[in-house]
Structure formats: structure tokens, C-alpha cells
mmCIF file with all atom_site columns, C-alpha atoms in Angstrom:
data_model
loop_
_atom_site.group_PDB
_atom_site.id
_atom_site.type_symbol
_atom_site.label_atom_id
_atom_site.label_alt_id
_atom_site.label_comp_id
_atom_site.label_asym_id
_atom_site.label_entity_id
_atom_site.label_seq_id
_atom_site.pdbx_PDB_ins_code
_atom_site.Cartn_x
_atom_site.Cartn_y
_atom_site.Cartn_z
_atom_site.occupancy
_atom_site.B_iso_or_equiv
_atom_site.pdbx_formal_charge
_atom_site.auth_seq_id
_atom_site.auth_comp_id
_atom_site.auth_asym_id
_atom_site.auth_atom_id
_atom_site.pdbx_PDB_model_num
ATOM 1   C CA . MET A 1 1   ? -31.250 8.902   -6.024 1.00 0.00 ? 1   MET A CA 1
ATOM 2   C CA . SER A 1 2   ? -29.487 6.182   -7.986 1.00 0.00 ? 2   SER A CA 1
ATOM 3   C CA . GLY A 1 3   ? -25.751 5.930   -7.365 1.00 0.00 ? 3   GLY A CA 1
ATOM 4   C CA . GLU A 1 4   ? -25.909 7.973   -4.156 1.00 0.00 ? 4   GLU A CA 1
ATOM 5   C CA . LEU A 1 5   ? -23.343 6.937   -1.544 1.00 0.00 ? 5   LEU A CA 1
ATOM 6   C CA . HIS A 1 6   ? -24.569 5.524   1.737  1.00 0.00 ? 6   HIS A CA 1
ATOM 7   C CA . ARG A 1 7   ? -23.608 7.442   4.895  1.00 0.00 ? 7   ARG A CA 1
ATOM 8   C CA . ILE A 1 8   ? -20.969 4.975   6.022  1.00 0.00 ? 8   ILE A CA 1
ATOM 9   C CA . GLU A 1 9   ? -19.609 4.647   2.495  1.00 0.00 ? 9   GLU A CA 1
ATOM 10  C CA . SER A 1 10  ? -18.941 8.393   2.305  1.00 0.00 ? 10  SER A CA 1
ATOM 11  C CA . GLN A 1 11  ? -16.937 8.468   5.551  1.00 0.00 ? 11  GLN A CA 1
ATOM 12  C CA . GLU A 1 12  ? -13.176 8.923   5.458  1.00 0.00 ? 12  GLU A CA 1
ATOM 13  C CA . GLY A 1 13  ? -11.318 5.628   5.588  1.00 0.00 ? 13  GLY A CA 1
ATOM 14  C CA . PHE A 1 14  ? -14.201 3.499   4.301  1.00 0.00 ? 14  PHE A CA 1
ATOM 15  C CA . GLU A 1 15  ? -12.178 1.773   1.568  1.00 0.00 ? 15  GLU A CA 1
ATOM 16  C CA . VAL A 1 16  ? -9.379  0.923   4.016  1.00 0.00 ? 16  VAL A CA 1
ATOM 17  C CA . PHE A 1 17  ? -12.041 -0.393  6.403  1.00 0.00 ? 17  PHE A CA 1
ATOM 18  C CA . ARG A 1 18  ? -13.517 -2.660  3.715  1.00 0.00 ? 18  ARG A CA 1
ATOM 19  C CA . HIS A 1 19  ? -10.094 -3.772  2.541  1.00 0.00 ? 19  HIS A CA 1
ATOM 20  C CA . ALA A 1 20  ? -9.277  -5.131  6.000  1.00 0.00 ? 20  ALA A CA 1
ATOM 21  C CA . TYR A 1 21  ? -12.348 -7.374  5.865  1.00 0.00 ? 21  TYR A CA 1
ATOM 22  C CA . ARG A 1 22  ? -11.581 -8.486  2.316  1.00 0.00 ? 22  ARG A CA 1
ATOM 23  C CA . ALA A 1 23  ? -8.080  -9.386  3.469  1.00 0.00 ? 23  ALA A CA 1
ATOM 24  C CA . ALA A 1 24  ? -9.475  -11.302 6.458  1.00 0.00 ? 24  ALA A CA 1
ATOM 25  C CA . ILE A 1 25  ? -11.686 -13.357 4.137  1.00 0.00 ? 25  ILE A CA 1
ATOM 26  C CA . LYS A 1 26  ? -8.621  -14.246 2.052  1.00 0.00 ? 26  LYS A CA 1
ATOM 27  C CA . GLU A 1 27  ? -6.672  -15.198 5.178  1.00 0.00 ? 27  GLU A CA 1
ATOM 28  C CA . VAL A 1 28  ? -9.385  -17.501 6.497  1.00 0.00 ? 28  VAL A CA 1
ATOM 29  C CA . ARG A 1 29  ? -10.158 -18.991 3.096  1.00 0.00 ? 29  ARG A CA 1
ATOM 30  C CA . THR A 1 30  ? -6.473  -19.807 2.615  1.00 0.00 ? 30  THR A CA 1
ATOM 31  C CA . LYS A 1 31  ? -6.309  -21.399 6.066  1.00 0.00 ? 31  LYS A CA 1
ATOM 32  C CA . ILE A 1 32  ? -9.308  -23.588 5.329  1.00 0.00 ? 32  ILE A CA 1
ATOM 33  C CA . GLU A 1 33  ? -7.989  -24.587 1.905  1.00 0.00 ? 33  GLU A CA 1
ATOM 34  C CA . ILE A 1 34  ? -4.618  -25.584 3.376  1.00 0.00 ? 34  ILE A CA 1
ATOM 35  C CA . LEU A 1 35  ? -6.280  -27.593 6.156  1.00 0.00 ? 35  LEU A CA 1
ATOM 36  C CA . SER A 1 36  ? -8.536  -29.306 3.629  1.00 0.00 ? 36  SER A CA 1
ATOM 37  C CA . GLU A 1 37  ? -5.625  -30.186 1.343  1.00 0.00 ? 37  GLU A CA 1
ATOM 38  C CA . ASP A 1 38  ? -3.523  -31.451 4.252  1.00 0.00 ? 38  ASP A CA 1
ATOM 39  C CA . PHE A 1 39  ? -6.434  -33.573 5.463  1.00 0.00 ? 39  PHE A CA 1
ATOM 40  C CA . ALA A 1 40  ? -6.854  -34.995 1.949  1.00 0.00 ? 40  ALA A CA 1
ATOM 41  C CA . VAL A 1 41  ? -3.154  -35.894 1.747  1.00 0.00 ? 41  VAL A CA 1
ATOM 42  C CA . ARG A 1 42  ? -3.202  -37.650 5.114  1.00 0.00 ? 42  ARG A CA 1
ATOM 43  C CA . HIS A 1 43  ? -6.592  -39.350 4.855  1.00 0.00 ? 43  HIS A CA 1
ATOM 44  C CA . ASP A 1 44  ? -7.192  -39.604 1.097  1.00 0.00 ? 44  ASP A CA 1
ATOM 45  C CA . TYR A 1 45  ? -10.440 -37.712 1.560  1.00 0.00 ? 45  TYR A CA 1
ATOM 46  C CA . ASN A 1 46  ? -11.432 -34.047 1.251  1.00 0.00 ? 46  ASN A CA 1
ATOM 47  C CA . PRO A 1 47  ? -14.068 -33.025 3.839  1.00 0.00 ? 47  PRO A CA 1
ATOM 48  C CA . ILE A 1 48  ? -15.077 -29.857 1.952  1.00 0.00 ? 48  ILE A CA 1
ATOM 49  C CA . HIS A 1 49  ? -17.628 -29.878 -0.838 1.00 0.00 ? 49  HIS A CA 1
ATOM 50  C CA . HIS A 1 50  ? -17.335 -26.167 -1.643 1.00 0.00 ? 50  HIS A CA 1
ATOM 51  C CA . MET A 1 51  ? -16.897 -22.695 -0.126 1.00 0.00 ? 51  MET A CA 1
ATOM 52  C CA . GLU A 1 52  ? -18.569 -19.327 -0.625 1.00 0.00 ? 52  GLU A CA 1
ATOM 53  C CA . ARG A 1 53  ? -17.570 -15.901 0.658  1.00 0.00 ? 53  ARG A CA 1
ATOM 54  C CA . ARG A 1 54  ? -19.500 -12.719 1.327  1.00 0.00 ? 54  ARG A CA 1
ATOM 55  C CA . LEU A 1 55  ? -18.682 -9.129  2.288  1.00 0.00 ? 55  LEU A CA 1
ATOM 56  C CA . LYS A 1 56  ? -21.589 -7.055  3.634  1.00 0.00 ? 56  LYS A CA 1
ATOM 57  C CA . ILE A 1 57  ? -22.542 -4.151  1.393  1.00 0.00 ? 57  ILE A CA 1
ATOM 58  C CA . PRO A 1 58  ? -22.744 -0.630  2.899  1.00 0.00 ? 58  PRO A CA 1
ATOM 59  C CA . ALA A 1 59  ? -26.567 -0.666  2.950  1.00 0.00 ? 59  ALA A CA 1
ATOM 60  C CA . SER A 1 60  ? -26.580 -3.902  4.987  1.00 0.00 ? 60  SER A CA 1
ATOM 61  C CA . ILE A 1 61  ? -24.037 -2.513  7.452  1.00 0.00 ? 61  ILE A CA 1
ATOM 62  C CA . GLU A 1 62  ? -26.115 0.637   7.952  1.00 0.00 ? 62  GLU A CA 1
ATOM 63  C CA . GLU A 1 63  ? -29.363 -1.317  8.313  1.00 0.00 ? 63  GLU A CA 1
ATOM 64  C CA . LYS A 1 64  ? -27.849 -3.567  10.982 1.00 0.00 ? 64  LYS A CA 1
ATOM 65  C CA . LEU A 1 65  ? -26.379 -0.659  12.952 1.00 0.00 ? 65  LEU A CA 1
ATOM 66  C CA . GLU A 1 66  ? -29.740 1.117   12.893 1.00 0.00 ? 66  GLU A CA 1
ATOM 67  C CA . ARG A 1 67  ? -31.521 -2.076  13.967 1.00 0.00 ? 67  ARG A CA 1
ATOM 68  C CA . LEU A 1 68  ? -29.081 -2.394  16.877 1.00 0.00 ? 68  LEU A CA 1
ATOM 69  C CA . GLY A 1 69  ? -29.663 1.245   17.800 1.00 0.00 ? 69  GLY A CA 1
ATOM 70  C CA . LYS A 1 70  ? -25.997 2.097   17.198 1.00 0.00 ? 70  LYS A CA 1
ATOM 71  C CA . GLU A 1 71  ? -24.303 5.058   15.552 1.00 0.00 ? 71  GLU A CA 1
ATOM 72  C CA . VAL A 1 72  ? -23.802 4.659   11.814 1.00 0.00 ? 72  VAL A CA 1
ATOM 73  C CA . SER A 1 73  ? -20.035 4.976   11.586 1.00 0.00 ? 73  SER A CA 1
ATOM 74  C CA . ILE A 1 74  ? -16.985 2.919   10.708 1.00 0.00 ? 74  ILE A CA 1
ATOM 75  C CA . GLU A 1 75  ? -15.868 2.609   14.332 1.00 0.00 ? 75  GLU A CA 1
ATOM 76  C CA . SER A 1 76  ? -19.362 1.608   15.414 1.00 0.00 ? 76  SER A CA 1
ATOM 77  C CA . ALA A 1 77  ? -19.439 -1.076  12.702 1.00 0.00 ? 77  ALA A CA 1
ATOM 78  C CA . LYS A 1 78  ? -16.101 -2.452  13.933 1.00 0.00 ? 78  LYS A CA 1
ATOM 79  C CA . ASP A 1 79  ? -17.340 -2.557  17.524 1.00 0.00 ? 79  ASP A CA 1
ATOM 80  C CA . ASN A 1 80  ? -20.828 -3.958  16.955 1.00 0.00 ? 80  ASN A CA 1
ATOM 81  C CA . ILE A 1 81  ? -20.963 -6.056  13.784 1.00 0.00 ? 81  ILE A CA 1
ATOM 82  C CA . PHE A 1 82  ? -19.042 -9.327  13.608 1.00 0.00 ? 82  PHE A CA 1
ATOM 83  C CA . ASP A 1 83  ? -20.365 -10.723 10.331 1.00 0.00 ? 83  ASP A CA 1
ATOM 84  C CA . ILE A 1 84  ? -19.194 -8.035  7.898  1.00 0.00 ? 84  ILE A CA 1
ATOM 85  C CA . ALA A 1 85  ? -16.864 -10.674 6.473  1.00 0.00 ? 85  ALA A CA 1
ATOM 86  C CA . GLY A 1 86  ? -18.407 -14.098 6.009  1.00 0.00 ? 86  GLY A CA 1
ATOM 87  C CA . ILE A 1 87  ? -17.445 -17.512 4.686  1.00 0.00 ? 87  ILE A CA 1
ATOM 88  C CA . ARG A 1 88  ? -19.773 -20.460 4.199  1.00 0.00 ? 88  ARG A CA 1
ATOM 89  C CA . VAL A 1 89  ? -18.124 -23.863 4.136  1.00 0.00 ? 89  VAL A CA 1
ATOM 90  C CA . VAL A 1 90  ? -20.208 -26.753 2.850  1.00 0.00 ? 90  VAL A CA 1
ATOM 91  C CA . CYS A 1 91  ? -18.970 -30.156 3.978  1.00 0.00 ? 91  CYS A CA 1
ATOM 92  C CA . ASN A 1 92  ? -19.932 -33.645 2.881  1.00 0.00 ? 92  ASN A CA 1
ATOM 93  C CA . PHE A 1 93  ? -20.889 -35.081 6.275  1.00 0.00 ? 93  PHE A CA 1
ATOM 94  C CA . VAL A 1 94  ? -21.797 -33.896 9.772  1.00 0.00 ? 94  VAL A CA 1
ATOM 95  C CA . GLU A 1 95  ? -18.552 -35.189 11.308 1.00 0.00 ? 95  GLU A CA 1
ATOM 96  C CA . ASP A 1 96  ? -16.625 -33.144 8.719  1.00 0.00 ? 96  ASP A CA 1
ATOM 97  C CA . VAL A 1 97  ? -18.247 -29.971 10.054 1.00 0.00 ? 97  VAL A CA 1
ATOM 98  C CA . TYR A 1 98  ? -16.849 -30.483 13.551 1.00 0.00 ? 98  TYR A CA 1
ATOM 99  C CA . THR A 1 99  ? -13.496 -31.810 12.317 1.00 0.00 ? 99  THR A CA 1
ATOM 100 C CA . LEU A 1 100 ? -12.940 -28.707 10.198 1.00 0.00 ? 100 LEU A CA 1
ATOM 101 C CA . ALA A 1 101 ? -14.058 -26.351 12.978 1.00 0.00 ? 101 ALA A CA 1
ATOM 102 C CA . ASP A 1 102 ? -11.705 -28.003 15.487 1.00 0.00 ? 102 ASP A CA 1
ATOM 103 C CA . MET A 1 103 ? -8.746  -27.851 13.091 1.00 0.00 ? 103 MET A CA 1
ATOM 104 C CA . LEU A 1 104 ? -9.337  -24.178 12.374 1.00 0.00 ? 104 LEU A CA 1
ATOM 105 C CA . ILE A 1 105 ? -9.825  -23.108 15.990 1.00 0.00 ? 105 ILE A CA 1
ATOM 106 C CA . ALA A 1 106 ? -6.670  -25.017 17.005 1.00 0.00 ? 106 ALA A CA 1
ATOM 107 C CA . GLN A 1 107 ? -4.453  -22.649 15.003 1.00 0.00 ? 107 GLN A CA 1
ATOM 108 C CA . ASN A 1 108 ? -2.544  -20.365 17.356 1.00 0.00 ? 108 ASN A CA 1
ATOM 109 C CA . ASP A 1 109 ? -3.290  -17.156 15.437 1.00 0.00 ? 109 ASP A CA 1
ATOM 110 C CA . VAL A 1 110 ? -7.038  -17.815 15.346 1.00 0.00 ? 110 VAL A CA 1
ATOM 111 C CA . LYS A 1 111 ? -9.125  -16.464 18.209 1.00 0.00 ? 111 LYS A CA 1
ATOM 112 C CA . LEU A 1 112 ? -12.616 -17.874 18.767 1.00 0.00 ? 112 LEU A CA 1
ATOM 113 C CA . ILE A 1 113 ? -15.090 -15.106 19.610 1.00 0.00 ? 113 ILE A CA 1
ATOM 114 C CA . THR A 1 114 ? -18.402 -16.980 19.536 1.00 0.00 ? 114 THR A CA 1
ATOM 115 C CA . LYS A 1 115 ? -19.650 -20.459 18.665 1.00 0.00 ? 115 LYS A CA 1
ATOM 116 C CA . LYS A 1 116 ? -23.312 -21.275 17.997 1.00 0.00 ? 116 LYS A CA 1
ATOM 117 C CA . ASP A 1 117 ? -24.178 -24.879 17.265 1.00 0.00 ? 117 ASP A CA 1
ATOM 118 C CA . TYR A 1 118 ? -27.446 -24.990 15.370 1.00 0.00 ? 118 TYR A CA 1
ATOM 119 C CA . ILE A 1 119 ? -26.803 -28.621 14.441 1.00 0.00 ? 119 ILE A CA 1
ATOM 120 C CA . GLU A 1 120 ? -27.104 -29.909 17.999 1.00 0.00 ? 120 GLU A CA 1
ATOM 121 C CA . ASN A 1 121 ? -29.667 -27.194 18.775 1.00 0.00 ? 121 ASN A CA 1
ATOM 122 C CA . PRO A 1 122 ? -31.544 -26.313 15.561 1.00 0.00 ? 122 PRO A CA 1
ATOM 123 C CA . LYS A 1 123 ? -33.404 -23.021 15.241 1.00 0.00 ? 123 LYS A CA 1
ATOM 124 C CA . PRO A 1 124 ? -37.204 -23.230 15.686 1.00 0.00 ? 124 PRO A CA 1
ATOM 125 C CA . ASN A 1 125 ? -37.722 -23.255 11.908 1.00 0.00 ? 125 ASN A CA 1
ATOM 126 C CA . GLY A 1 126 ? -35.421 -26.286 11.519 1.00 0.00 ? 126 GLY A CA 1
ATOM 127 C CA . TYR A 1 127 ? -32.292 -24.423 10.374 1.00 0.00 ? 127 TYR A CA 1
ATOM 128 C CA . ARG A 1 128 ? -29.041 -26.295 11.043 1.00 0.00 ? 128 ARG A CA 1
ATOM 129 C CA . SER A 1 129 ? -25.464 -25.058 10.777 1.00 0.00 ? 129 SER A CA 1
ATOM 130 C CA . LEU A 1 130 ? -22.404 -24.474 12.938 1.00 0.00 ? 130 LEU A CA 1
ATOM 131 C CA . HIS A 1 131 ? -21.637 -20.750 13.269 1.00 0.00 ? 131 HIS A CA 1
ATOM 132 C CA . LEU A 1 132 ? -18.230 -19.529 14.378 1.00 0.00 ? 132 LEU A CA 1
ATOM 133 C CA . VAL A 1 133 ? -17.015 -15.970 14.726 1.00 0.00 ? 133 VAL A CA 1
ATOM 134 C CA . ILE A 1 134 ? -13.234 -15.875 14.793 1.00 0.00 ? 134 ILE A CA 1
ATOM 135 C CA . SER A 1 135 ? -10.681 -13.125 14.524 1.00 0.00 ? 135 SER A CA 1
ATOM 136 C CA . VAL A 1 136 ? -7.508  -13.380 12.481 1.00 0.00 ? 136 VAL A CA 1
ATOM 137 C CA . PRO A 1 137 ? -4.546  -11.025 12.190 1.00 0.00 ? 137 PRO A CA 1
ATOM 138 C CA . VAL A 1 138 ? -4.375  -8.951  9.033  1.00 0.00 ? 138 VAL A CA 1
ATOM 139 C CA . PHE A 1 139 ? -1.155  -7.092  8.296  1.00 0.00 ? 139 PHE A CA 1
ATOM 140 C CA . LEU A 1 140 ? -1.719  -3.739  6.604  1.00 0.00 ? 140 LEU A CA 1
ATOM 141 C CA . LEU A 1 141 ? 0.541   -0.781  5.879  1.00 0.00 ? 141 LEU A CA 1
ATOM 142 C CA . ASP A 1 142 ? -0.185  0.791   9.258  1.00 0.00 ? 142 ASP A CA 1
ATOM 143 C CA . GLY A 1 143 ? 0.313   -2.433  11.214 1.00 0.00 ? 143 GLY A CA 1
ATOM 144 C CA . ARG A 1 144 ? -1.460  -5.554  12.432 1.00 0.00 ? 144 ARG A CA 1
ATOM 145 C CA . GLU A 1 145 ? -5.234  -5.562  12.894 1.00 0.00 ? 145 GLU A CA 1
ATOM 146 C CA . GLU A 1 146 ? -7.427  -8.295  14.360 1.00 0.00 ? 146 GLU A CA 1
ATOM 147 C CA . VAL A 1 147 ? -10.446 -8.681  12.079 1.00 0.00 ? 147 VAL A CA 1
ATOM 148 C CA . PRO A 1 148 ? -13.542 -10.811 12.810 1.00 0.00 ? 148 PRO A CA 1
ATOM 149 C CA . VAL A 1 149 ? -14.930 -13.256 10.267 1.00 0.00 ? 149 VAL A CA 1
ATOM 150 C CA . GLU A 1 150 ? -18.147 -15.238 10.569 1.00 0.00 ? 150 GLU A CA 1
ATOM 151 C CA . ILE A 1 151 ? -17.890 -18.829 9.353  1.00 0.00 ? 151 ILE A CA 1
ATOM 152 C CA . GLN A 1 152 ? -20.963 -20.948 8.701  1.00 0.00 ? 152 GLN A CA 1
ATOM 153 C CA . ILE A 1 153 ? -20.133 -24.636 8.377  1.00 0.00 ? 153 ILE A CA 1
ATOM 154 C CA . ARG A 1 154 ? -22.839 -27.029 7.252  1.00 0.00 ? 154 ARG A CA 1
ATOM 155 C CA . THR A 1 155 ? -23.415 -30.180 5.236  1.00 0.00 ? 155 THR A CA 1
ATOM 156 C CA . VAL A 1 156 ? -24.614 -30.379 1.638  1.00 0.00 ? 156 VAL A CA 1
ATOM 157 C CA . ALA A 1 157 ? -28.046 -31.439 2.915  1.00 0.00 ? 157 ALA A CA 1
ATOM 158 C CA . MET A 1 158 ? -28.232 -28.520 5.375  1.00 0.00 ? 158 MET A CA 1
ATOM 159 C CA . ASP A 1 159 ? -27.174 -26.097 2.656  1.00 0.00 ? 159 ASP A CA 1
ATOM 160 C CA . PHE A 1 160 ? -29.752 -27.481 0.227  1.00 0.00 ? 160 PHE A CA 1
ATOM 161 C CA . TRP A 1 161 ? -32.544 -26.961 2.771  1.00 0.00 ? 161 TRP A CA 1
ATOM 162 C CA . ALA A 1 162 ? -31.360 -23.524 3.917  1.00 0.00 ? 162 ALA A CA 1
ATOM 163 C CA . SER A 1 163 ? -30.992 -22.201 0.360  1.00 0.00 ? 163 SER A CA 1
ATOM 164 C CA . LEU A 1 164 ? -34.421 -23.359 -0.789 1.00 0.00 ? 164 LEU A CA 1
ATOM 165 C CA . GLU A 1 165 ? -36.118 -22.361 2.470  1.00 0.00 ? 165 GLU A CA 1
ATOM 166 C CA . HIS A 1 166 ? -34.715 -18.852 2.088  1.00 0.00 ? 166 HIS A CA 1
ATOM 167 C CA . ASN A 1 167 ? -35.898 -18.593 -1.515 1.00 0.00 ? 167 ASN A CA 1
ATOM 168 C CA . LEU A 1 168 ? -39.364 -19.907 -0.691 1.00 0.00 ? 168 LEU A CA 1
ATOM 169 C CA . ARG A 1 169 ? -39.808 -17.703 2.358  1.00 0.00 ? 169 ARG A CA 1
ATOM 170 C CA . TYR A 1 170 ? -38.320 -14.399 1.264  1.00 0.00 ? 170 TYR A CA 1
ATOM 171 C CA . LYS A 1 171 ? -39.374 -14.254 -2.359 1.00 0.00 ? 171 LYS A CA 1
ATOM 172 C CA . LYS A 1 172 ? -43.005 -13.993 -1.293 1.00 0.00 ? 172 LYS A CA 1
ATOM 173 C CA . THR A 1 173 ? -44.644 -10.687 -0.363 1.00 0.00 ? 173 THR A CA 1
ATOM 174 C CA . LYS A 1 174 ? -47.532 -12.420 1.407  1.00 0.00 ? 174 LYS A CA 1
ATOM 175 C CA . GLU A 1 175 ? -47.292 -13.945 4.874  1.00 0.00 ? 175 GLU A CA 1
ATOM 176 C CA . ILE A 1 176 ? -46.355 -17.628 4.855  1.00 0.00 ? 176 ILE A CA 1
ATOM 177 C CA . PRO A 1 177 ? -49.224 -19.819 6.180  1.00 0.00 ? 177 PRO A CA 1
ATOM 178 C CA . ALA A 1 178 ? -48.533 -21.777 9.368  1.00 0.00 ? 178 ALA A CA 1
ATOM 179 C CA . ARG A 1 179 ? -48.971 -25.093 7.533  1.00 0.00 ? 179 ARG A CA 1
ATOM 180 C CA . ILE A 1 180 ? -46.114 -24.144 5.199  1.00 0.00 ? 180 ILE A CA 1
ATOM 181 C CA . ASP A 1 181 ? -43.891 -23.370 8.211  1.00 0.00 ? 181 ASP A CA 1
ATOM 182 C CA . ILE A 1 182 ? -44.700 -26.828 9.546  1.00 0.00 ? 182 ILE A CA 1
ATOM 183 C CA . GLU A 1 183 ? -43.962 -28.440 6.183  1.00 0.00 ? 183 GLU A CA 1
ATOM 184 C CA . LEU A 1 184 ? -40.623 -26.624 5.837  1.00 0.00 ? 184 LEU A CA 1
ATOM 185 C CA . LYS A 1 185 ? -39.593 -27.729 9.319  1.00 0.00 ? 185 LYS A CA 1
ATOM 186 C CA . ALA A 1 186 ? -40.586 -31.296 8.459  1.00 0.00 ? 186 ALA A CA 1
ATOM 187 C CA . CYS A 1 187 ? -38.351 -31.105 5.395  1.00 0.00 ? 187 CYS A CA 1
ATOM 188 C CA . ALA A 1 188 ? -35.495 -29.982 7.669  1.00 0.00 ? 188 ALA A CA 1
ATOM 189 C CA . GLU A 1 189 ? -36.051 -33.068 9.813  1.00 0.00 ? 189 GLU A CA 1
ATOM 190 C CA . VAL A 1 190 ? -35.981 -35.306 6.729  1.00 0.00 ? 190 VAL A CA 1
ATOM 191 C CA . SER A 1 191 ? -32.744 -33.619 5.672  1.00 0.00 ? 191 SER A CA 1
ATOM 192 C CA . ALA A 1 192 ? -31.216 -34.230 9.121  1.00 0.00 ? 192 ALA A CA 1
ATOM 193 C CA . THR A 1 193 ? -32.229 -37.894 8.988  1.00 0.00 ? 193 THR A CA 1
ATOM 194 C CA . LEU A 1 194 ? -30.606 -38.191 5.566  1.00 0.00 ? 194 LEU A CA 1
ATOM 195 C CA . ASP A 1 195 ? -27.414 -36.665 6.956  1.00 0.00 ? 195 ASP A CA 1
ATOM 196 C CA . LYS A 1 196 ? -27.320 -39.265 9.730  1.00 0.00 ? 196 LYS A CA 1
ATOM 197 C CA . ARG A 1 197 ? -27.912 -42.153 7.324  1.00 0.00 ? 197 ARG A CA 1
ATOM 198 C CA . MET A 1 198 ? -25.250 -40.965 4.878  1.00 0.00 ? 198 MET A CA 1
ATOM 199 C CA . GLN A 1 199 ? -22.771 -40.489 7.745  1.00 0.00 ? 199 GLN A CA 1
ATOM 200 C CA . LYS A 1 200 ? -23.470 -44.053 8.899  1.00 0.00 ? 200 LYS A CA 1
ATOM 201 C CA . ILE A 1 201 ? -22.911 -45.433 5.387  1.00 0.00 ? 201 ILE A CA 1
ATOM 202 C CA . PHE A 1 202 ? -19.667 -43.475 5.051  1.00 0.00 ? 202 PHE A CA 1
ATOM 203 C CA . ASN A 1 203 ? -18.393 -44.731 8.403  1.00 0.00 ? 203 ASN A CA 1
ATOM 204 C CA . GLU A 1 204 ? -19.281 -48.321 7.545  1.00 0.00 ? 204 GLU A CA 1
ATOM 205 C CA . LEU A 1 205 ? -17.503 -48.111 4.201  1.00 0.00 ? 205 LEU A CA 1
ATOM 206 C CA . ASN A 1 206 ? -14.389 -46.818 5.955  1.00 0.00 ? 206 ASN A CA 1
ATOM 207 C CA . THR A 1 207 ? -14.236 -49.989 8.059  1.00 0.00 ? 207 THR A CA 1
ATOM 208 C CA . ILE A 1 208 ? -14.059 -52.190 4.957  1.00 0.00 ? 208 ILE A CA 1
ATOM 209 C CA . GLU A 1 209 ? -10.507 -53.215 4.174  1.00 0.00 ? 209 GLU A CA 1
#
């Protein structure tokens, strides 16, 4: 039935629950923007190309809870899902990815929950990105709440590959042939090589007085 509320969406307190995650996205986005601007002032260079944000829709929350074999409820979502709020940060170069991550984690009100480095250890399909799950304090009417946010930090080249790979793979109803998997992974390797070459050029230019 069109317009029908999902189970979790119809539970009492759902809007307050979602608001906390929206607020956490704003908090983290502001932190990253301030760090980026401060870095630009000090080094005459902005490491961030652009940012995107995402809040999981109720259907996605329910689907993930069911896949995990967990109760479909607000409390269960809080306890078991750490990517309800998400931010993707696209940087210019690989070194920028780690610089930004280090600056963010160093803040005393940011708690690192998990770190997965798919740049040093790419996924089998060639996917590269640095994934952090952090928690930040959000101050609401009924007090302070620690809210998790997933942050994906990657380069322009990594983002280009990941976006097109996703479109190519998931827009098709038929199974992807093995040779296409191999070709997509090869493209990821080319992208990684390009990242390394561009980083080298950037570093060399910075040594020129």
C-alpha cells in the first residue's frame, strides 16, 4: 500500500530518534568544514574536494535489522546499526584522506568506534576508501546523547570508480559475468595507480620554491 508507514517509522519516538542522527550529521559536517578551512588558512590548500551526507530511510533500517536477525525497533537500531547517519568526504589526494581522518579523530569530543582501511587493504572487487565510525555528542532537550556517524573518506579517483562501479553492477538485473568483474577490478587498479602518480606530482610541486 503506497504511503504506508514502515514498522519502525510508526513507533513512538521515531522522529526524535531520526532528529538525533540528523543533528549528528550537522555536528560532524561542521567539524570537518572548520578543520578544512583552518588547514586552508595555514597551508594555502584545501584537502577536501566535496562532501555528501546521507540518513538511512526507515525501509533500509528495517532491512538491515532483519538481515542481522535483530528486533525491528528503535532501541535495536541504536544498538546494532552504526551507519544510520553517514558522511562521504571526497579528498584530492591519498595523503589528504589520512590527514583529515587524523585531525578529526584527534578532537577530544570525538570517539573512534571502528576504523576500516580499504585503501591499504582494498576489498576483493577493488573498492578503496577509509571508513570510520565515530560518535559525537548531540545536545537535545532531554540531555546529551552520543550518536554514531559513519564517515567514508576517499579520493576523487576512488569516488569516480566506486560511483560508476555501483551503477554498472546494480542497475543490471542479470548476473555480472566474471570477465566484467575482472575488468572492473583492473579499472580500480588503474585508478589507484593514477592516485599515486598525482600524489607524487603534487608533492614534487610543493618542493618548488
